[in-house]
C-alpha positions as a LaTeX table, in Angstrom:
\begin{tabular}{lrrr}
\hline
Residue & $x$ (\AA) & $y$ (\AA) & $z$ (\AA) \\
\hline
Met1 & 92.13 & 53.01 & 101.68 \\
Pro2 & 88.66 & 53.12 & 101.18 \\
Ala3 & 86.38 & 55.26 & 104.52 \\
Arg4 & 84.07 & 52.34 & 105.16 \\
Asp5 & 87.26 & 50.48 & 106.53 \\
Ala6 & 89.53 & 52.35 & 107.99 \\
Ala7 & 86.61 & 54.27 & 109.96 \\
Ser8 & 85.59 & 50.58 & 111.19 \\
Gly9 & 88.99 & 50.49 & 113.58 \\
Leu10 & 90.55 & 52.78 & 116.71 \\
Trp11 & 92.59 & 56.20 & 115.06 \\
Lys12 & 95.57 & 56.31 & 117.16 \\
Gly13 & 97.09 & 59.60 & 116.78 \\
Arg14 & 96.35 & 62.96 & 114.97 \\
Ala15 & 94.18 & 63.65 & 112.74 \\
Val16 & 93.50 & 66.09 & 110.04 \\
Leu17 & 91.62 & 66.63 & 107.27 \\
His18 & 92.39 & 68.71 & 103.76 \\
Val19 & 89.03 & 69.27 & 102.15 \\
Asp20 & 89.93 & 70.81 & 98.44 \\
Met21 & 86.23 & 72.03 & 96.25 \\
Asp22 & 86.03 & 70.84 & 93.59 \\
Ala23 & 86.19 & 73.32 & 90.26 \\
Phe24 & 84.90 & 76.06 & 92.44 \\
Phe25 & 84.96 & 79.26 & 91.10 \\
Ala26 & 83.06 & 77.50 & 87.92 \\
Ser27 & 81.00 & 75.36 & 89.95 \\
Val28 & 79.47 & 77.80 & 92.06 \\
Glu29 & 78.59 & 79.42 & 87.95 \\
Gln30 & 77.28 & 76.33 & 87.84 \\
Leu31 & 75.43 & 76.23 & 91.33 \\
Asp32 & 74.14 & 80.14 & 89.54 \\
His33 & 73.14 & 78.88 & 86.79 \\
Pro34 & 71.44 & 75.53 & 86.73 \\
Glu35 & 70.99 & 76.00 & 83.60 \\
Trp36 & 74.79 & 75.98 & 83.15 \\
Arg37 & 74.97 & 72.57 & 85.20 \\
Gly38 & 76.29 & 69.14 & 82.67 \\
Arg39 & 77.84 & 71.96 & 79.56 \\
Ala40 & 81.93 & 72.64 & 79.72 \\
Val41 & 82.52 & 76.11 & 81.59 \\
Val42 & 84.78 & 77.57 & 82.30 \\
Val43 & 85.84 & 81.34 & 84.15 \\
Gly44 & 88.57 & 83.32 & 83.36 \\
Gly45 & 89.37 & 86.50 & 80.04 \\
Ser46 & 87.70 & 86.33 & 77.01 \\
Pro47 & 88.82 & 84.75 & 73.93 \\
Gln48 & 89.51 & 86.81 & 72.54 \\
Gly49 & 91.81 & 88.73 & 74.63 \\
Arg50 & 94.94 & 87.47 & 76.89 \\
Gly51 & 94.02 & 86.56 & 79.53 \\
Val52 & 93.99 & 83.38 & 81.76 \\
Ile53 & 91.60 & 80.73 & 82.53 \\
Ala54 & 91.19 & 80.43 & 86.32 \\
Ala55 & 89.05 & 77.32 & 86.95 \\
Ala56 & 87.22 & 74.62 & 84.20 \\
Ser57 & 84.14 & 73.09 & 85.43 \\
Tyr58 & 85.18 & 68.99 & 84.86 \\
Glu59 & 83.33 & 69.02 & 81.57 \\
Ala60 & 85.24 & 71.24 & 80.86 \\
Arg61 & 88.54 & 69.71 & 81.78 \\
Ala62 & 87.87 & 66.38 & 80.07 \\
Tyr63 & 88.50 & 68.65 & 77.50 \\
Gly64 & 92.25 & 69.25 & 78.25 \\
Val65 & 91.16 & 73.18 & 79.60 \\
His66 & 92.67 & 73.54 & 83.24 \\
Ser67 & 93.09 & 76.65 & 85.17 \\
Ala68 & 96.71 & 79.36 & 84.44 \\
Met69 & 95.51 & 78.00 & 80.38 \\
Ser70 & 95.26 & 81.27 & 78.33 \\
Ala71 & 91.49 & 81.69 & 77.37 \\
Ala72 & 92.95 & 81.43 & 73.03 \\
Arg73 & 94.22 & 78.53 & 73.43 \\
Ala74 & 91.39 & 77.12 & 75.73 \\
Ala75 & 88.79 & 78.22 & 73.29 \\
Arg76 & 90.01 & 75.78 & 70.53 \\
Leu77 & 89.80 & 72.87 & 72.57 \\
Leu78 & 86.73 & 73.58 & 74.03 \\
Pro79 & 83.19 & 72.91 & 71.75 \\
Ala80 & 80.84 & 75.58 & 70.55 \\
Asp81 & 78.41 & 75.68 & 73.35 \\
Ala82 & 80.85 & 76.49 & 76.29 \\
Val83 & 79.52 & 78.50 & 78.71 \\
Trp84 & 81.92 & 81.05 & 78.85 \\
Ala85 & 82.03 & 82.88 & 83.07 \\
Arg86 & 83.52 & 86.32 & 83.42 \\
Gly87 & 83.83 & 85.81 & 87.36 \\
Asn88 & 82.22 & 87.72 & 90.30 \\
Phe89 & 84.57 & 87.32 & 92.44 \\
Glu90 & 82.61 & 88.71 & 95.65 \\
Arg91 & 80.44 & 85.89 & 95.07 \\
Tyr92 & 82.81 & 83.39 & 95.23 \\
Ala93 & 84.13 & 85.19 & 98.62 \\
Gln94 & 81.11 & 84.73 & 99.66 \\
Val95 & 80.29 & 81.06 & 99.33 \\
Ser96 & 84.23 & 80.83 & 101.02 \\
Ala97 & 82.89 & 81.81 & 103.67 \\
Ala98 & 80.28 & 80.74 & 104.21 \\
Ile99 & 82.56 & 76.59 & 103.79 \\
Arg100 & 84.93 & 78.15 & 106.22 \\
Ala101 & 81.86 & 78.20 & 108.72 \\
Leu102 & 80.95 & 74.40 & 108.45 \\
Phe103 & 84.79 & 74.12 & 108.97 \\
Glu104 & 84.54 & 76.47 & 112.17 \\
Ala105 & 81.40 & 74.72 & 113.82 \\
Glu106 & 83.45 & 71.62 & 113.75 \\
Thr107 & 87.24 & 72.42 & 114.70 \\
Pro108 & 88.63 & 76.03 & 115.47 \\
His109 & 91.87 & 74.32 & 115.14 \\
Val110 & 91.15 & 75.10 & 111.34 \\
Arg111 & 93.82 & 77.43 & 108.35 \\
Met112 & 92.10 & 78.28 & 105.46 \\
Ala113 & 95.14 & 78.19 & 102.61 \\
Ser114 & 92.82 & 79.30 & 99.79 \\
Val115 & 89.61 & 80.67 & 99.19 \\
Asp116 & 88.65 & 77.24 & 98.59 \\
Glu117 & 91.04 & 74.96 & 100.58 \\
Ala118 & 91.82 & 74.23 & 104.16 \\
Tyr119 & 93.24 & 71.80 & 106.92 \\
Leu120 & 90.98 & 71.13 & 109.49 \\
Asp121 & 93.17 & 69.32 & 112.92 \\
Val122 & 89.68 & 67.57 & 115.14 \\
Thr123 & 92.22 & 64.32 & 116.10 \\
Pro124 & 90.00 & 62.79 & 118.35 \\
Ser125 & 90.20 & 63.51 & 122.54 \\
Glu126 & 88.68 & 62.37 & 125.58 \\
Ala127 & 85.72 & 65.14 & 125.47 \\
Arg128 & 85.12 & 64.78 & 120.96 \\
Pro129 & 86.30 & 60.51 & 120.61 \\
Glu130 & 84.49 & 60.89 & 117.40 \\
His131 & 85.64 & 58.93 & 114.27 \\
Pro132 & 88.23 & 62.03 & 111.69 \\
Val133 & 86.76 & 59.82 & 108.79 \\
Ala134 & 82.79 & 60.45 & 110.19 \\
Val135 & 84.47 & 64.04 & 110.56 \\
Ala136 & 84.97 & 64.03 & 106.78 \\
Arg137 & 82.04 & 62.74 & 106.15 \\
Arg138 & 79.76 & 64.62 & 107.45 \\
Leu139 & 81.53 & 67.95 & 105.64 \\
Ile140 & 80.62 & 66.55 & 102.00 \\
Asp141 & 78.16 & 66.13 & 103.13 \\
Ala142 & 77.58 & 69.16 & 104.35 \\
Val143 & 78.53 & 71.32 & 101.51 \\
Asp144 & 76.77 & 68.60 & 99.13 \\
Ala145 & 73.60 & 70.43 & 100.25 \\
Met146 & 75.01 & 73.29 & 99.69 \\
Gly147 & 75.08 & 72.70 & 95.92 \\
Leu148 & 78.95 & 72.46 & 95.63 \\
Ser149 & 81.16 & 69.36 & 96.12 \\
Cys150 & 84.19 & 68.51 & 97.79 \\
Ser151 & 87.06 & 66.33 & 98.42 \\
Val152 & 88.71 & 65.33 & 101.54 \\
Gly153 & 92.01 & 63.24 & 102.55 \\
Val154 & 92.39 & 62.72 & 106.15 \\
Ala155 & 95.67 & 61.31 & 107.61 \\
Thr156 & 97.80 & 62.57 & 110.74 \\
Ser157 & 99.37 & 65.09 & 109.17 \\
Ala158 & 99.10 & 68.30 & 106.86 \\
Thr159 & 101.40 & 67.05 & 104.74 \\
Val160 & 99.84 & 64.02 & 104.20 \\
Ala161 & 95.74 & 65.12 & 103.86 \\
Lys162 & 96.78 & 67.23 & 101.17 \\
Ile163 & 98.09 & 64.34 & 99.06 \\
Ala164 & 95.34 & 61.77 & 99.32 \\
Ser165 & 92.82 & 64.56 & 98.21 \\
Asp166 & 93.95 & 64.87 & 95.13 \\
Arg167 & 93.72 & 61.17 & 94.89 \\
Asp168 & 89.93 & 61.25 & 93.81 \\
Lys169 & 88.44 & 63.80 & 92.98 \\
Pro170 & 85.73 & 65.10 & 92.21 \\
His171 & 84.00 & 63.85 & 95.24 \\
Gly172 & 86.46 & 61.57 & 96.40 \\
Leu173 & 87.13 & 60.49 & 100.34 \\
Thr174 & 90.59 & 58.65 & 100.53 \\
Val175 & 91.56 & 58.09 & 104.24 \\
Val176 & 95.40 & 57.23 & 105.41 \\
Pro177 & 95.50 & 55.65 & 108.79 \\
Pro178 & 97.85 & 56.29 & 111.52 \\
Gly179 & 101.64 & 54.26 & 110.83 \\
Thr180 & 100.75 & 54.04 & 106.65 \\
Glu181 & 101.90 & 57.42 & 105.70 \\
Ala182 & 105.38 & 55.96 & 103.34 \\
Glu183 & 103.51 & 52.81 & 102.27 \\
Phe184 & 101.15 & 55.29 & 100.63 \\
Leu185 & 103.68 & 57.74 & 99.27 \\
Ala186 & 106.31 & 55.71 & 98.48 \\
Pro187 & 105.48 & 54.85 & 94.82 \\
Leu188 & 103.80 & 58.68 & 94.12 \\
Ala189 & 105.37 & 60.71 & 91.19 \\
Val190 & 108.31 & 63.12 & 93.63 \\
Gly191 & 106.18 & 66.66 & 91.99 \\
Leu192 & 103.57 & 65.59 & 93.70 \\
Met193 & 104.88 & 66.87 & 97.06 \\
Pro194 & 103.58 & 70.24 & 98.23 \\
Gly195 & 107.11 & 72.40 & 98.26 \\
Val196 & 108.56 & 70.63 & 95.15 \\
Gly197 & 108.37 & 73.23 & 92.05 \\
Ala198 & 108.95 & 73.00 & 87.79 \\
Val199 & 112.50 & 73.54 & 88.82 \\
Ser200 & 113.34 & 71.16 & 92.14 \\
Gln201 & 111.23 & 68.51 & 90.40 \\
Glu202 & 113.19 & 68.59 & 86.89 \\
Arg203 & 116.37 & 68.57 & 89.52 \\
Leu204 & 114.84 & 65.48 & 90.80 \\
Val205 & 114.82 & 64.09 & 88.15 \\
Ser206 & 117.31 & 64.10 & 86.91 \\
His207 & 119.10 & 62.79 & 89.23 \\
Gly208 & 116.76 & 60.08 & 89.72 \\
Val209 & 114.40 & 60.44 & 92.15 \\
Leu210 & 110.82 & 59.73 & 90.62 \\
Thr211 & 109.19 & 59.01 & 92.94 \\
Leu212 & 108.10 & 60.81 & 97.45 \\
Gly213 & 109.89 & 56.36 & 98.50 \\
Asp214 & 112.79 & 57.76 & 96.67 \\
Leu215 & 113.12 & 61.10 & 98.03 \\
Ala216 & 112.27 & 58.88 & 101.81 \\
Ala217 & 114.93 & 57.33 & 100.92 \\
Leu218 & 117.84 & 60.45 & 100.56 \\
Asp219 & 120.49 & 60.90 & 103.10 \\
Asp220 & 120.53 & 64.85 & 104.26 \\
Ala221 & 123.05 & 66.17 & 102.67 \\
Thr222 & 122.27 & 64.47 & 99.59 \\
Ala223 & 119.12 & 66.18 & 99.45 \\
Arg224 & 120.82 & 69.63 & 100.78 \\
Asp225 & 123.06 & 69.50 & 97.04 \\
Leu226 & 119.82 & 68.45 & 95.10 \\
Val227 & 117.41 & 70.91 & 96.01 \\
Gly228 & 118.74 & 73.30 & 98.95 \\
Ser229 & 118.70 & 74.13 & 102.72 \\
Gly230 & 114.96 & 72.74 & 102.78 \\
Gly231 & 116.00 & 69.33 & 101.25 \\
Pro232 & 115.82 & 67.12 & 105.16 \\
Asp233 & 112.50 & 68.72 & 105.25 \\
Leu234 & 111.20 & 67.47 & 101.92 \\
Val235 & 112.87 & 64.47 & 102.96 \\
Arg236 & 111.37 & 63.67 & 106.70 \\
Arg237 & 107.46 & 65.01 & 104.78 \\
Ala238 & 108.00 & 61.92 & 101.88 \\
Arg239 & 108.64 & 59.59 & 104.70 \\
Gly240 & 104.66 & 60.87 & 106.46 \\
Val241 & 106.39 & 62.59 & 109.26 \\
Asp242 & 105.09 & 66.14 & 109.75 \\
Pro243 & 104.60 & 67.94 & 113.04 \\
Thr244 & 103.29 & 71.05 & 111.57 \\
Pro245 & 100.20 & 71.97 & 113.68 \\
Val246 & 97.33 & 73.37 & 111.69 \\
Arg247 & 97.02 & 76.61 & 113.06 \\
Pro248 & 95.05 & 79.90 & 111.57 \\
Arg249 & 96.95 & 82.37 & 109.33 \\
Glu250 & 98.59 & 85.13 & 111.64 \\
Ala251 & 97.36 & 88.60 & 112.11 \\
Ala252 & 98.01 & 91.43 & 108.89 \\
Lys253 & 100.51 & 93.70 & 110.57 \\
Ser254 & 99.66 & 96.02 & 108.08 \\
Val255 & 97.25 & 96.76 & 105.76 \\
Ser256 & 98.28 & 97.89 & 102.36 \\
Arg257 & 96.86 & 98.29 & 98.48 \\
Glu258 & 99.07 & 99.89 & 95.08 \\
His259 & 98.41 & 100.29 & 91.76 \\
Thr260 & 100.58 & 100.83 & 89.08 \\
Phe261 & 99.69 & 102.51 & 86.36 \\
Ala262 & 99.55 & 102.29 & 82.28 \\
Thr263 & 100.80 & 105.84 & 82.52 \\
Asp264 & 102.85 & 108.12 & 84.36 \\
Leu265 & 100.16 & 110.69 & 86.27 \\
Arg266 & 101.61 & 114.18 & 86.31 \\
Glu267 & 98.54 & 116.95 & 87.02 \\
Glu268 & 97.27 & 116.86 & 90.53 \\
Gly269 & 94.14 & 116.07 & 90.50 \\
Glu270 & 94.35 & 112.26 & 88.36 \\
Val271 & 96.53 & 112.06 & 91.48 \\
Leu272 & 94.93 & 112.83 & 95.14 \\
Ala273 & 91.80 & 111.11 & 93.44 \\
Glu274 & 93.46 & 107.53 & 93.46 \\
Leu275 & 94.71 & 107.96 & 96.97 \\
Thr276 & 91.50 & 108.26 & 97.48 \\
Arg277 & 90.38 & 105.44 & 95.77 \\
Leu278 & 93.34 & 103.65 & 97.73 \\
Thr279 & 92.95 & 104.88 & 100.74 \\
Asp280 & 88.78 & 103.72 & 101.43 \\
Glu281 & 90.17 & 99.57 & 99.49 \\
Val282 & 92.41 & 99.76 & 102.11 \\
Cys283 & 89.89 & 101.05 & 104.96 \\
Ala284 & 87.21 & 98.26 & 103.93 \\
Arg285 & 90.33 & 95.97 & 104.50 \\
Met286 & 90.83 & 97.11 & 108.46 \\
Arg287 & 87.28 & 97.42 & 108.61 \\
Arg288 & 86.46 & 93.35 & 107.84 \\
Lys289 & 89.38 & 93.18 & 109.62 \\
Gly290 & 88.15 & 94.91 & 112.79 \\
Val291 & 91.41 & 96.38 & 113.07 \\
Ala292 & 92.42 & 99.95 & 113.37 \\
Gly293 & 95.98 & 101.50 & 112.01 \\
Arg294 & 98.48 & 104.70 & 113.60 \\
Thr295 & 100.59 & 104.07 & 111.28 \\
Val296 & 100.27 & 105.54 & 107.53 \\
Thr297 & 102.04 & 104.98 & 104.87 \\
Val298 & 102.05 & 105.95 & 101.12 \\
Lys299 & 104.40 & 104.29 & 98.58 \\
Leu300 & 105.74 & 106.77 & 95.39 \\
Arg301 & 107.56 & 104.78 & 92.01 \\
Tyr302 & 108.57 & 107.62 & 89.55 \\
Ser303 & 108.28 & 107.75 & 86.36 \\
Asp304 & 112.64 & 107.17 & 86.82 \\
Phe305 & 111.89 & 103.85 & 88.43 \\
Thr306 & 112.98 & 104.86 & 92.14 \\
Thr307 & 110.96 & 104.29 & 94.78 \\
Arg308 & 110.30 & 106.38 & 97.60 \\
Val309 & 108.09 & 105.45 & 101.41 \\
Ala310 & 107.36 & 107.78 & 103.58 \\
Ser311 & 104.73 & 107.85 & 107.20 \\
Arg312 & 103.01 & 110.02 & 109.02 \\
Thr313 & 101.74 & 108.39 & 112.83 \\
Val314 & 98.41 & 109.92 & 113.98 \\
Ala315 & 97.31 & 110.08 & 117.79 \\
Thr316 & 94.18 & 107.59 & 117.51 \\
Ala317 & 94.23 & 104.22 & 115.84 \\
Thr318 & 91.69 & 104.65 & 113.59 \\
Asp319 & 90.12 & 102.50 & 110.07 \\
Ser320 & 88.09 & 106.20 & 109.28 \\
Pro321 & 89.17 & 106.42 & 105.67 \\
Glu322 & 88.68 & 110.66 & 106.76 \\
Ala323 & 91.43 & 110.09 & 108.90 \\
Val324 & 93.63 & 107.84 & 107.43 \\
Leu325 & 93.29 & 110.14 & 104.12 \\
Ala326 & 93.91 & 113.03 & 105.62 \\
Ala327 & 97.46 & 112.02 & 107.01 \\
Ala328 & 97.51 & 110.39 & 103.09 \\
Arg329 & 97.04 & 113.99 & 102.15 \\
Glu330 & 99.42 & 115.35 & 104.57 \\
Thr331 & 102.59 & 112.51 & 103.66 \\
Leu332 & 101.91 & 112.71 & 100.17 \\
Arg333 & 103.16 & 116.15 & 100.01 \\
Ser334 & 105.86 & 115.98 & 101.60 \\
Ala335 & 107.05 & 113.31 & 98.60 \\
Trp336 & 105.10 & 114.48 & 94.87 \\
Thr337 & 105.63 & 117.52 & 93.80 \\
Pro338 & 102.37 & 118.31 & 90.89 \\
Gly339 & 103.84 & 117.45 & 87.95 \\
Thr340 & 106.55 & 114.53 & 88.18 \\
Gly341 & 105.79 & 111.41 & 87.18 \\
Leu342 & 104.78 & 108.90 & 89.34 \\
Arg343 & 104.31 & 105.46 & 87.81 \\
Leu344 & 102.35 & 103.69 & 90.75 \\
Leu345 & 100.94 & 104.88 & 94.28 \\
Gly346 & 100.18 & 103.17 & 97.42 \\
Val347 & 98.69 & 103.24 & 100.33 \\
Gly348 & 99.45 & 101.48 & 103.93 \\
Val349 & 98.46 & 101.22 & 107.77 \\
Ser350 & 100.38 & 99.88 & 110.19 \\
His351 & 100.32 & 99.96 & 113.98 \\
Leu352 & 97.38 & 97.91 & 113.73 \\
Val353 & 94.95 & 97.20 & 117.41 \\
Asp354 & 92.03 & 95.43 & 117.89 \\
Pro355 & 89.50 & 99.53 & 118.39 \\
Ala356 & 87.97 & 99.68 & 121.40 \\
Glu357 & 84.41 & 98.05 & 121.29 \\
Gln358 & 81.24 & 99.67 & 121.22 \\
Leu359 & 77.97 & 99.15 & 122.69 \\
Asp360 & 76.53 & 96.23 & 120.95 \\
Leu361 & 72.95 & 97.09 & 120.52 \\
Phe362 & 71.60 & 94.87 & 118.21 \\
Gly363 & 73.12 & 91.44 & 120.85 \\
Glu364 & 73.87 & 87.90 & 119.37 \\
Ala365 & 72.46 & 89.07 & 116.36 \\
Asp366 & 74.98 & 91.63 & 115.35 \\
Ala367 & 77.92 & 89.81 & 116.63 \\
Glu368 & 77.01 & 87.01 & 114.31 \\
Arg369 & 77.11 & 89.50 & 111.36 \\
Arg370 & 80.25 & 90.96 & 111.71 \\
Gly371 & 81.54 & 87.43 & 111.97 \\
Arg372 & 80.51 & 86.17 & 108.64 \\
Asp373 & 81.68 & 90.40 & 107.08 \\
Glu374 & 85.49 & 88.93 & 108.46 \\
Arg375 & 85.15 & 85.36 & 106.69 \\
Leu376 & 83.94 & 87.17 & 103.31 \\
Gly377 & 86.63 & 89.17 & 103.73 \\
Ser378 & 89.11 & 87.19 & 104.48 \\
Ser379 & 88.15 & 85.03 & 101.77 \\
Leu380 & 88.50 & 88.53 & 99.08 \\
Glu381 & 92.59 & 88.41 & 100.70 \\
Ala382 & 92.91 & 84.37 & 99.98 \\
Ile383 & 91.29 & 84.92 & 96.02 \\
Arg384 & 93.80 & 88.39 & 95.73 \\
Glu385 & 96.95 & 86.06 & 96.91 \\
Arg386 & 95.76 & 83.09 & 95.23 \\
Phe387 & 94.59 & 84.51 & 91.83 \\
Gly388 & 96.26 & 87.56 & 91.64 \\
Asp389 & 96.65 & 91.57 & 91.36 \\
Gly390 & 93.20 & 91.74 & 90.36 \\
Ala391 & 91.10 & 89.22 & 91.64 \\
Val392 & 88.91 & 90.59 & 92.95 \\
Gly393 & 86.99 & 94.50 & 91.08 \\
Val394 & 88.93 & 94.90 & 87.58 \\
Gly395 & 89.14 & 90.72 & 86.04 \\
Leu396 & 91.10 & 88.62 & 85.15 \\
Asp397 & 91.92 & 91.03 & 82.36 \\
Gly398 & 92.02 & 93.87 & 84.01 \\
Ile399 & 95.78 & 96.17 & 84.76 \\
Gly400 & 95.30 & 94.74 & 88.36 \\
Asp401 & 96.36 & 96.22 & 91.50 \\
Thr402 & 98.48 & 95.25 & 93.78 \\
Asp403 & 97.54 & 94.30 & 97.68 \\
Thr404 & 100.99 & 93.59 & 100.32 \\
\hline
\end{tabular}
């Protein structure tokens, strides 16, 4: 329904926004390089290598290029003046953190689904009776003011809002008023339902379930037979029923990094250098998340593919690289002998707690800085989760590190 019509009446019940940034990585590149605006821009590996496309501007999409496509194939489709951006993931995380701050200024009920999309609960209340479509428009304007673009779906549930946000991209606003969810969903292809992957879609289609209306018409037993234990939930959501609340991501129970080597490591100096690097990254992540931990774990996978995990608990929770490295080195010595081939090494810290607050000499300004740092750290983690092991730091063609 057009937003101007939907905003004219009262909104009854829950209101969830799904905000999806349009061609986010490529759009940030065009923001930072105005001379690239209007040109086909792709972010990803070199067309001469075996990289893949992480993002494509809408100008590039007009040539049939999309994310996850091989760079070599994209090169065959794109014009000669296309821009190939290696990618600046620290910058994307920075922009994502700024966008997240816009969301959190509107409501405390925000869940970042990835670095470039989020769910917001903006249900009207006595304390805040504002119509959800007005909130959506304000967010679109705020993102516009940053020089970027987003598309927003407004509905009574996260499922319907997500599907709606993709109906009018880029820079779209699609509203599904309360009571019209099933009607909106019914004619859409079954593969548009979040949670219906390629295998499930193929099985459903082979049994005549082509649309979300077809899926909504199934009984629970048939749905279970076709797609497993999650079938009944898919049926309910295809009917527009999804009471799942919008909650922030759960706090991490541990922070870890691991790396698989192209060639086995055997020399003590090489192994200790890698252990130090992984420890530094783990501690940096803990500081960004505002946590400290007491249990240090080292993971080793030997040349014969056997894996050993050893841990050591320290007296006081810490995020100090020196303290964590000391515990990690002691643990390593108990589990590895120089000369033994290592194909994987990992470092983790668990039993996380909030560190004791230090006396704040800088007041609110420093608190705001810490908040920005935490949002930046969360955005970096979201990039790694969505785009793969080595997205931040080593680039898309490198042998990535794995976050666990």
